[in-house]
Tab-separated table of C-alpha atoms in Angstrom:
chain	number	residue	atom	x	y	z
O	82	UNK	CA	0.000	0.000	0.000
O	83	UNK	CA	1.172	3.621	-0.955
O	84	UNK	CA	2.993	5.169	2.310
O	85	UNK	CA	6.082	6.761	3.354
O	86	UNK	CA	8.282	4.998	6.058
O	87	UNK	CA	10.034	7.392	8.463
O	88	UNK	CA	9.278	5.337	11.726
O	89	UNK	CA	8.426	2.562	10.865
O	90	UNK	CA	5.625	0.903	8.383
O	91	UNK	CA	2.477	0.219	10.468
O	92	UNK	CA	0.575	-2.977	9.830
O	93	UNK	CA	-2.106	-1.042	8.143
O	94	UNK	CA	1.007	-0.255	5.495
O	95	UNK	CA	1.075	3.456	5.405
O	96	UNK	CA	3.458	5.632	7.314
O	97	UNK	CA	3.157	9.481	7.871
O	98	UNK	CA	5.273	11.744	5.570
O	99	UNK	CA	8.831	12.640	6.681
O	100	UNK	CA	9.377	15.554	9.038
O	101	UNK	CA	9.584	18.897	8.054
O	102	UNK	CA	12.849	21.234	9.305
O	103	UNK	CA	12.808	21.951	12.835
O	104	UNK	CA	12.451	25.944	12.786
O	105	UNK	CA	12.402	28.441	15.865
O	106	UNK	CA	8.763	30.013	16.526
O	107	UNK	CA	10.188	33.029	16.616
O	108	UNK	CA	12.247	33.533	13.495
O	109	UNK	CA	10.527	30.942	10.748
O	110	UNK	CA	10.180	33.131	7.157
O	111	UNK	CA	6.863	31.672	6.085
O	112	UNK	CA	7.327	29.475	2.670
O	113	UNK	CA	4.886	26.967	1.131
O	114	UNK	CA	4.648	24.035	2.525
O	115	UNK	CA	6.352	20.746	0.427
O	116	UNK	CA	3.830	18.907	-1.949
O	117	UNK	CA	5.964	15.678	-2.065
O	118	UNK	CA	6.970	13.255	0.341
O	119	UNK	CA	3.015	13.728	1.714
O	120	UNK	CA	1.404	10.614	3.998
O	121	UNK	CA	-0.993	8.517	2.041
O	122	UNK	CA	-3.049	5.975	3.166
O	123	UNK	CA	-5.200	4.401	0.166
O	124	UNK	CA	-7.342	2.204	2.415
O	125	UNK	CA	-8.485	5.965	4.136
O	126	UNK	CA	-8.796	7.437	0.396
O	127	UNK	CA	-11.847	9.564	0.728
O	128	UNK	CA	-12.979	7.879	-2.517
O	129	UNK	CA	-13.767	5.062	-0.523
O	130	UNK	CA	-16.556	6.629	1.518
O	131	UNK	CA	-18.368	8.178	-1.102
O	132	UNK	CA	-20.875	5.166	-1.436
O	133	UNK	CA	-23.108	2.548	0.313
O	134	UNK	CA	-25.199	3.469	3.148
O	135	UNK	CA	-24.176	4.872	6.529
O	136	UNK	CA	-22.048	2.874	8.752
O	137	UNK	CA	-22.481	2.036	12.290
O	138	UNK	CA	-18.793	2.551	13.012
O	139	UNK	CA	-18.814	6.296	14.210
O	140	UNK	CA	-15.428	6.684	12.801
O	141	UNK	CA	-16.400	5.330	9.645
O	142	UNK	CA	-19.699	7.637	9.102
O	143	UNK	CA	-18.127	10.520	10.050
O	144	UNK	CA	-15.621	9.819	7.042
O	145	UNK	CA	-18.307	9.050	4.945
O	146	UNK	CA	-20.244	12.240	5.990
O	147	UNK	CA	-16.769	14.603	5.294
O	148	UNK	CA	-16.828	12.796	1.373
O	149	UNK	CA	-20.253	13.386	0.553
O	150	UNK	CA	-21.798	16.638	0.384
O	151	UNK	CA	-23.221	18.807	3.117
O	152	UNK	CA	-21.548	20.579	6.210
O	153	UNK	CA	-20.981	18.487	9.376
O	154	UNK	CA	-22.858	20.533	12.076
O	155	UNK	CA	-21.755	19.288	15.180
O	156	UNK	CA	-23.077	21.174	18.531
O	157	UNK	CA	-20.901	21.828	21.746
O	158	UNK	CA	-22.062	19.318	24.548
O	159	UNK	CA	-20.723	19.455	27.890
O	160	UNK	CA	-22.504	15.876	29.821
O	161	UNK	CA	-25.406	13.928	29.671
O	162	UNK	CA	-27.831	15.813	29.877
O	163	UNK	CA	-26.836	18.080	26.517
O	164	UNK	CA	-25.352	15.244	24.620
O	165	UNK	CA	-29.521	13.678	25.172
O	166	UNK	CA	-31.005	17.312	24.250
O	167	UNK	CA	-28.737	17.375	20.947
O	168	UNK	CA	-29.757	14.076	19.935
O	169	UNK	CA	-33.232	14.430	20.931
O	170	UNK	CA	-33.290	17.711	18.411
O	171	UNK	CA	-31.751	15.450	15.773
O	172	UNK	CA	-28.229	16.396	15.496
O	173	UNK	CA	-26.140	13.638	13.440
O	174	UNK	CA	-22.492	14.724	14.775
O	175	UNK	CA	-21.764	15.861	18.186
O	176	UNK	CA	-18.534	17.635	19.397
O	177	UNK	CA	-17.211	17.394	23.199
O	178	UNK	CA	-15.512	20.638	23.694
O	179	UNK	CA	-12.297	20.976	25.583
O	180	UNK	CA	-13.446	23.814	27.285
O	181	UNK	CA	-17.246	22.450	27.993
O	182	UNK	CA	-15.387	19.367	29.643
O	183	UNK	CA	-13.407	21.290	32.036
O	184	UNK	CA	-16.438	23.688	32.686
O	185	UNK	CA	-19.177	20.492	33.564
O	186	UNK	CA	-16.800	17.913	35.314
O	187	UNK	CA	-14.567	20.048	37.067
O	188	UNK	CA	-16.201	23.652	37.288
O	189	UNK	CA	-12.840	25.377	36.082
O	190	UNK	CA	-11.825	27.376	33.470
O	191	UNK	CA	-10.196	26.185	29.962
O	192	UNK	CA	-6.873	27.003	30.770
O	193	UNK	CA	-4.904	23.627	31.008
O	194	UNK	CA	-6.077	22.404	34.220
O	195	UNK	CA	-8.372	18.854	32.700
O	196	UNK	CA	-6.801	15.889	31.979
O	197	UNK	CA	-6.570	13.034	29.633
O	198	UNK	CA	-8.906	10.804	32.383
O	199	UNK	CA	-11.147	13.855	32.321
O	200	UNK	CA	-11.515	13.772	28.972
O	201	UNK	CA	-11.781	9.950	28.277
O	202	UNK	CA	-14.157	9.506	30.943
O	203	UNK	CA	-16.233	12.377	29.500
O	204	UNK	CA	-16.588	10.594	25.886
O	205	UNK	CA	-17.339	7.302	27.399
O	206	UNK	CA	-20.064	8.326	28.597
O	207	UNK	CA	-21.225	10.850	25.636
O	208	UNK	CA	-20.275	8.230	23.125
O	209	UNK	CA	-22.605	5.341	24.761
O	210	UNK	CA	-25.799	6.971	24.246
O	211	UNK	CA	-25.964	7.005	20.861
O	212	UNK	CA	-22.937	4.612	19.175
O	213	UNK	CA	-23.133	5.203	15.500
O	214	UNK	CA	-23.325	9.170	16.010
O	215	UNK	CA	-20.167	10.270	15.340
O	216	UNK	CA	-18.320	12.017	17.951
O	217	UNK	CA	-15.717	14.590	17.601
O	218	UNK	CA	-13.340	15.032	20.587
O	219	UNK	CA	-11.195	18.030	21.955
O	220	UNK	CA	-7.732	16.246	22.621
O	221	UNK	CA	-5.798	20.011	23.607
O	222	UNK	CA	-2.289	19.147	23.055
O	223	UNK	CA	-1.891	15.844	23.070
O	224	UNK	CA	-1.506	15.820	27.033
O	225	UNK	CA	2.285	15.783	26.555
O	226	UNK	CA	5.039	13.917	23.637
O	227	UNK	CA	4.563	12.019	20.933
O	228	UNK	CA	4.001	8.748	23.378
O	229	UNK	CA	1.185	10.959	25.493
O	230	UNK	CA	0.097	11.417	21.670
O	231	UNK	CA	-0.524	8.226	21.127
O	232	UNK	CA	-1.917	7.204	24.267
O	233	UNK	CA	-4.384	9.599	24.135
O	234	UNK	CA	-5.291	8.807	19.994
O	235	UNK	CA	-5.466	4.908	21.820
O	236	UNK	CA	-8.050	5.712	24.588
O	237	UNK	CA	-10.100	7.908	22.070
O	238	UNK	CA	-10.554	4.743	19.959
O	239	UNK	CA	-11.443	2.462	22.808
O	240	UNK	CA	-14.202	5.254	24.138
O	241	UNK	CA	-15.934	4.612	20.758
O	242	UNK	CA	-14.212	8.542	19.694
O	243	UNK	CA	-14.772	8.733	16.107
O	244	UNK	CA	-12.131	11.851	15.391
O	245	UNK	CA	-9.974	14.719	17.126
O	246	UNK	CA	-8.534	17.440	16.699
O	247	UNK	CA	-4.892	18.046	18.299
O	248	UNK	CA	-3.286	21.693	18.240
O	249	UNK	CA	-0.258	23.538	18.163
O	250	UNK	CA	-0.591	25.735	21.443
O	251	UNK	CA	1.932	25.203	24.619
O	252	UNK	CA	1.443	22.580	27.175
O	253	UNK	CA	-0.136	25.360	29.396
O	254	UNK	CA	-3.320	26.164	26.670
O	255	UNK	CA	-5.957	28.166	26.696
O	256	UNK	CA	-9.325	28.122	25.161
O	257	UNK	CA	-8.608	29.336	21.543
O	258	UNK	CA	-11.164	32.771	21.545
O	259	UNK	CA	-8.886	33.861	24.990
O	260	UNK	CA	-6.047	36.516	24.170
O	261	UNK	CA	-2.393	35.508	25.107
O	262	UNK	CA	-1.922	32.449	23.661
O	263	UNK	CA	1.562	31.066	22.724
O	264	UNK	CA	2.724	28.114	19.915
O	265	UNK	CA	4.987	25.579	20.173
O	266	UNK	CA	7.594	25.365	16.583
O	267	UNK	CA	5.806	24.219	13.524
O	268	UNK	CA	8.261	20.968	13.852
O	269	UNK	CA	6.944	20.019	17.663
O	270	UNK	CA	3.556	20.765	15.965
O	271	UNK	CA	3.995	17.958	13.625
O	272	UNK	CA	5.234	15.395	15.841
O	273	UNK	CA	2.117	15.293	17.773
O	274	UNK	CA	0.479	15.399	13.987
O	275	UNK	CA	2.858	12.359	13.119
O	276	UNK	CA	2.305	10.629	16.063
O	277	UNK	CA	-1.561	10.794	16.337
O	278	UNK	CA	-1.505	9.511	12.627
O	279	UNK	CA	1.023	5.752	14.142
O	280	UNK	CA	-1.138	5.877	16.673
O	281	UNK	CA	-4.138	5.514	14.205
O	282	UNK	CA	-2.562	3.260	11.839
O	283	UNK	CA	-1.195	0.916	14.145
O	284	UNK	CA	-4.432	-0.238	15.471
O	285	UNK	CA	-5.114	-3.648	14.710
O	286	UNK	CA	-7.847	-4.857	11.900
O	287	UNK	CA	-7.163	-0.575	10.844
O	288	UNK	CA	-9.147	2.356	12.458
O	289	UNK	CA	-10.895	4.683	10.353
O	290	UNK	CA	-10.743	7.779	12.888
O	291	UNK	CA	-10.207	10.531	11.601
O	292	UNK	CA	-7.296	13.659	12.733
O	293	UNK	CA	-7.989	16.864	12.869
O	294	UNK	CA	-4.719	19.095	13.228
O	295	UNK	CA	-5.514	22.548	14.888
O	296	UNK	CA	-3.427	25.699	14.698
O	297	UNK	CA	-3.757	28.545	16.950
O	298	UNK	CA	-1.041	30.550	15.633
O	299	UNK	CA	-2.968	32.883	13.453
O	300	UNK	CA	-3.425	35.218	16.648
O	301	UNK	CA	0.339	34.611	17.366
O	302	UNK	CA	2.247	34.714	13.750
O	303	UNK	CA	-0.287	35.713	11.845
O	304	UNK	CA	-2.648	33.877	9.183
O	305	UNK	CA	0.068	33.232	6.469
O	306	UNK	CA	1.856	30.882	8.931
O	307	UNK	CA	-1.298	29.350	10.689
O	308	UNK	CA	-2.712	28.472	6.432
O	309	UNK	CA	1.401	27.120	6.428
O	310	UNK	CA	1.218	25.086	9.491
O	311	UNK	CA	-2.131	23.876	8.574
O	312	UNK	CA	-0.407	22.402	4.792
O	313	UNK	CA	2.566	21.046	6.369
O	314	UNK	CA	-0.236	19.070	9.075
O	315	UNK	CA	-2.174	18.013	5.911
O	316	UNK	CA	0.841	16.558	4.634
O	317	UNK	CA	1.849	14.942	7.745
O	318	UNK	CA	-1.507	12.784	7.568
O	319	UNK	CA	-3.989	15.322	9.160
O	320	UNK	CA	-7.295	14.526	7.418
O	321	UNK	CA	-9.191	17.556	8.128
O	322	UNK	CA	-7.682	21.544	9.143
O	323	UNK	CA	-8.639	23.460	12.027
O	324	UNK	CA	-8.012	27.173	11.669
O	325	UNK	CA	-8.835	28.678	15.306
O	326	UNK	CA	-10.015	32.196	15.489
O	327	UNK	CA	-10.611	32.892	11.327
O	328	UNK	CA	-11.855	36.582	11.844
O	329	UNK	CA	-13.673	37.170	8.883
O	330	UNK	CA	-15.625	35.560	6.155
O	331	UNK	CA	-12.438	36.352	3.263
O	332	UNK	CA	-9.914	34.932	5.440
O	333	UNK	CA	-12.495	31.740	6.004
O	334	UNK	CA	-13.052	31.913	2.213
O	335	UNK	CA	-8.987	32.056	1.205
O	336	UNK	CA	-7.729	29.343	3.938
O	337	UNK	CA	-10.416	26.717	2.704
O	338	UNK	CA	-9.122	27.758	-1.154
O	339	UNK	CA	-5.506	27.087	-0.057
O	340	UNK	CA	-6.061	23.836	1.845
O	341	UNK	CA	-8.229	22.472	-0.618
O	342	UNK	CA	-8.778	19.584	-1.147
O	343	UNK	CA	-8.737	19.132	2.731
O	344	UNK	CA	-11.869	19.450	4.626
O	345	UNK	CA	-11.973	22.432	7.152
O	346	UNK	CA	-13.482	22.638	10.385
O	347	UNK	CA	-14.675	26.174	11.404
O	348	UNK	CA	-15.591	26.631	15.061
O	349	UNK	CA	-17.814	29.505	15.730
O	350	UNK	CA	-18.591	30.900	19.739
O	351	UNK	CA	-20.723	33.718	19.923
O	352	UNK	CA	-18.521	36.478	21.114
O	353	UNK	CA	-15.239	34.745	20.037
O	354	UNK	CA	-12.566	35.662	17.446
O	355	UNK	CA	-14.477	34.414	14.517
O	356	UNK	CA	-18.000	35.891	13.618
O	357	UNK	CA	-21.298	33.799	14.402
O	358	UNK	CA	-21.373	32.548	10.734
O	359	UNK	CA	-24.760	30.461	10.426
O	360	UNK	CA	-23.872	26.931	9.319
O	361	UNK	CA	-25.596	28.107	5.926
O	362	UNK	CA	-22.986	30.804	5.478
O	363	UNK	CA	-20.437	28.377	7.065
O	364	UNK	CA	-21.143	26.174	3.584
O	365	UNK	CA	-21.210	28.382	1.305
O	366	UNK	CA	-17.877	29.720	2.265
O	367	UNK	CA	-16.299	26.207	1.997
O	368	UNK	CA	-15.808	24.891	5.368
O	369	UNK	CA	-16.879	21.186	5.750
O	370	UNK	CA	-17.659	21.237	9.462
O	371	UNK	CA	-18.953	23.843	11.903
O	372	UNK	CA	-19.011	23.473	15.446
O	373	UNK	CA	-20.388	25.735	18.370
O	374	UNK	CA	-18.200	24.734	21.204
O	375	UNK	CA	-20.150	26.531	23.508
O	376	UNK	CA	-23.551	26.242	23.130
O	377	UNK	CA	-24.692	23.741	25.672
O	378	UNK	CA	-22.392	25.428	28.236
O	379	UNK	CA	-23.275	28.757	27.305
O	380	UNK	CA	-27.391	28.270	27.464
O	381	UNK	CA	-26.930	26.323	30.603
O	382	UNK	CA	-25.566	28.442	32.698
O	383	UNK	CA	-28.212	31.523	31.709
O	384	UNK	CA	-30.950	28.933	32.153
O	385	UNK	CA	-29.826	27.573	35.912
O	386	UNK	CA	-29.116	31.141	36.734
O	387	UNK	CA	-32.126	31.949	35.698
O	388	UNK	CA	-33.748	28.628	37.529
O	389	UNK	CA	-31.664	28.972	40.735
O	390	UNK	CA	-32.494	33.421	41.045
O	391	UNK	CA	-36.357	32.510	40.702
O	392	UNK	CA	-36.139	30.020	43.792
O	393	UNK	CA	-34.409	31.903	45.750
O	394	UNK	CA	-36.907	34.737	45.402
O	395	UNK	CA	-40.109	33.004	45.182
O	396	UNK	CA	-39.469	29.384	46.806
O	397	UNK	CA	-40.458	27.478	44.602
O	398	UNK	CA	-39.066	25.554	41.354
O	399	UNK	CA	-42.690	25.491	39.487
O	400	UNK	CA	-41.887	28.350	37.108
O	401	UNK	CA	-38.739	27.216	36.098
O	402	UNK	CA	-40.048	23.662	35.230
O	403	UNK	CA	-42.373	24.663	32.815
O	404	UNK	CA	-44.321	21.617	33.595
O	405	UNK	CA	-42.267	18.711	33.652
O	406	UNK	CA	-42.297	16.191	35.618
O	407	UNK	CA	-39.913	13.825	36.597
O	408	UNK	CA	-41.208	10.986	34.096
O	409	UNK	CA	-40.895	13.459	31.550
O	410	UNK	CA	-37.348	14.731	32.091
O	411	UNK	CA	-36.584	10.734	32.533
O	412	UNK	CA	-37.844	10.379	29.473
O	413	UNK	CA	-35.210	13.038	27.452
O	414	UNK	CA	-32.531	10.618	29.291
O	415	UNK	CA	-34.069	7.448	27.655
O	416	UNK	CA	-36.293	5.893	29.583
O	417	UNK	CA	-38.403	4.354	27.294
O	418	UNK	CA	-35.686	2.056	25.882
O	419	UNK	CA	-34.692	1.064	28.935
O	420	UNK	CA	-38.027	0.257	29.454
O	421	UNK	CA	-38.222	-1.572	26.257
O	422	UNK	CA	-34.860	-3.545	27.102
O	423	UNK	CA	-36.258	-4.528	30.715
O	424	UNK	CA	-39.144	-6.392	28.733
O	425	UNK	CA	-37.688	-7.744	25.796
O	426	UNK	CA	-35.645	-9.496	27.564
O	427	UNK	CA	-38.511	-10.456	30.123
O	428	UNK	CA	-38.229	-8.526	32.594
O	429	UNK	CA	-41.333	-7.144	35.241
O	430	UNK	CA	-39.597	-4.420	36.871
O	431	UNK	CA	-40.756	-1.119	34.948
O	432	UNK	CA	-44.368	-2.467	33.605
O	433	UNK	CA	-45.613	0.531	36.169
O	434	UNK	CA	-43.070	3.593	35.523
């Protein structure tokens, strides 16, 4: 199978494309990124998803969803209790922010503080309630080297992940839409590229999840560099580009014409860097997924404000339940199918719910 060897070949026989020149952060001239030498996996050949109905292998229908046409709209979910709401709305995709993570297990800030556990044990749970919907995963930085890299690409897989996206901030990160932010050399960037892509291809029986490299540097070395980074990531076996904080529609518009043919993920937060592009406009400008990292977070904390301000001046929660009941809220977490289970497989003990 077509590949480049600069490891070693994986079983799956492709190997990421050789590594680029190590070059300081702070004095790299920009220059176009090599078009030889580029990681190529033919089994992953987006050809190969273009036909045939949806898989149940999250991984695999989110590859087939990137080849065929359409954006991939993917909402910010932060636990349960979203990831249900987004489903129950009829979202196909779902993303598990970074920054929603920290915020609903660990009530801190995106700043560096959650860690791989927190994160796997997050998706777990998210990626149970519905298998086959794809979702995408925040991975930060990798949690550490190329080994960290891999661990974490490892423990996405076995939480039923289908991709992530992995970015080129310092170990101490902050949410992308914060000012501040610092970037590690385009070469450390693509070892944690290269390594996610072993990772992936040394899975036994071959993994179809899918990479997403993410540069933050546009804020930091401006957008020439972050479109360079983003080429040289492509090459390196990202399949899809993450631009963070595109700031208007032509720069959105000119970074999806010079990464084509790679997808590009765009993610919009309402008061970010980039502008609330609808997922309409989001299309027509190029990009091939749109998420809204905060969304969940965001309308959850005005509603339980809201909720917890009312019952602490009236004393009482009836207003801000709207008039359900515990059955019904039950019922948004799936009770009915486990209902359903109980007595398929004969069992008695919810025929009176």
């Amino acid at each position: 199978m077509p590949g480049l060897d600069y490891f070693h070949k994986s079983e799956n026989g492709a190997a990421p494309a050789a590594a680029a020149p190590a070059a300081d952060v702070n004095t790299e001239a920009p220059v176009e990124a090599p078009r030889s030498n580029v990681y190529y996996n033919a089994r992953l050949d987006p050809k190969n998803y273009l036909e045939g109905p949806l898989s149940h292998n999250a991984a695999t229908r989110l590859r087939q969803m990137l080849a065929r046409p359409g954006i991939v709209v993917a909402p910010g979910i932060c636990d349960g209790i979203s990831a249900r709401v987004a489903l129950e709305a009829g979202f196909d995709c779902l993303y598990q922010s970074g920054a929603a993570t920290t915020a609903s297990r660990l009530g801190q800030p995106d700043v560096a503080i959650a860690t791989l556990n927190d994160f796997v044990g997050a998706a777990q749970m998210v990626c149970s309630l519905q298998p086959s919907v794809p979702v995408i995963a925040d991975a930060d930085t990798g949690f550490g080297g190329p080994a960290n890299v891999a661990r974490t690409v490892r423990q996405y897989v076995s939480a039923g992940v289908a991709g992530m996206h992995i970015e080129d901030q310092v170990q101490t990160k902050r949410c992308g839409h914060l000012l501040g932010k610092q970037v590690v050399s385009r070469e450390e960037f693509l070892t944690r590229i290269r390594a996610a892509v072993i990772a992936r291809d040394s899975i036994p029986g071959g993994s179809d999840f899918v990479i997403i490299g993410r540069t933050d540097s546009a804020q930091v070395l401006g957008m020439e560099e972050a479109v360079t980074r983003l080429k040289l990531a492509a090459d390196a076996g990202a399949d899809v580009c993450f631009i963070e904080g595109v700031k208007t529609e032509e720069l959105l518009r000119s970074t999806v014409a010079a990464l084509a043919p790679k997808p590009v993920l765009v993610n919009v937060i309402s008061g970010g860097l980039t502008p609330s592009f609808t997922t309409q406009e989001a299309e027509t400008m190029g990009a091939k997924i749109i998420i809204f990292s905060l969304v969940s977070s965001v309308a959850m904390v005005h509603a339980v404000r809201d909720a917890m301000r009312s019952l602490k001046k009236t004393g009482t929660d009836f207003s801000s339940a709207r008039g359900m009941d515990p059955k019904a809220f039950f019922e948004v977490m799936g009770l009915n199918e486990v209902i359903e289970l109980d007595a398929r497989a004969g069992g008695s003990a919810y025929q009176v719910v």
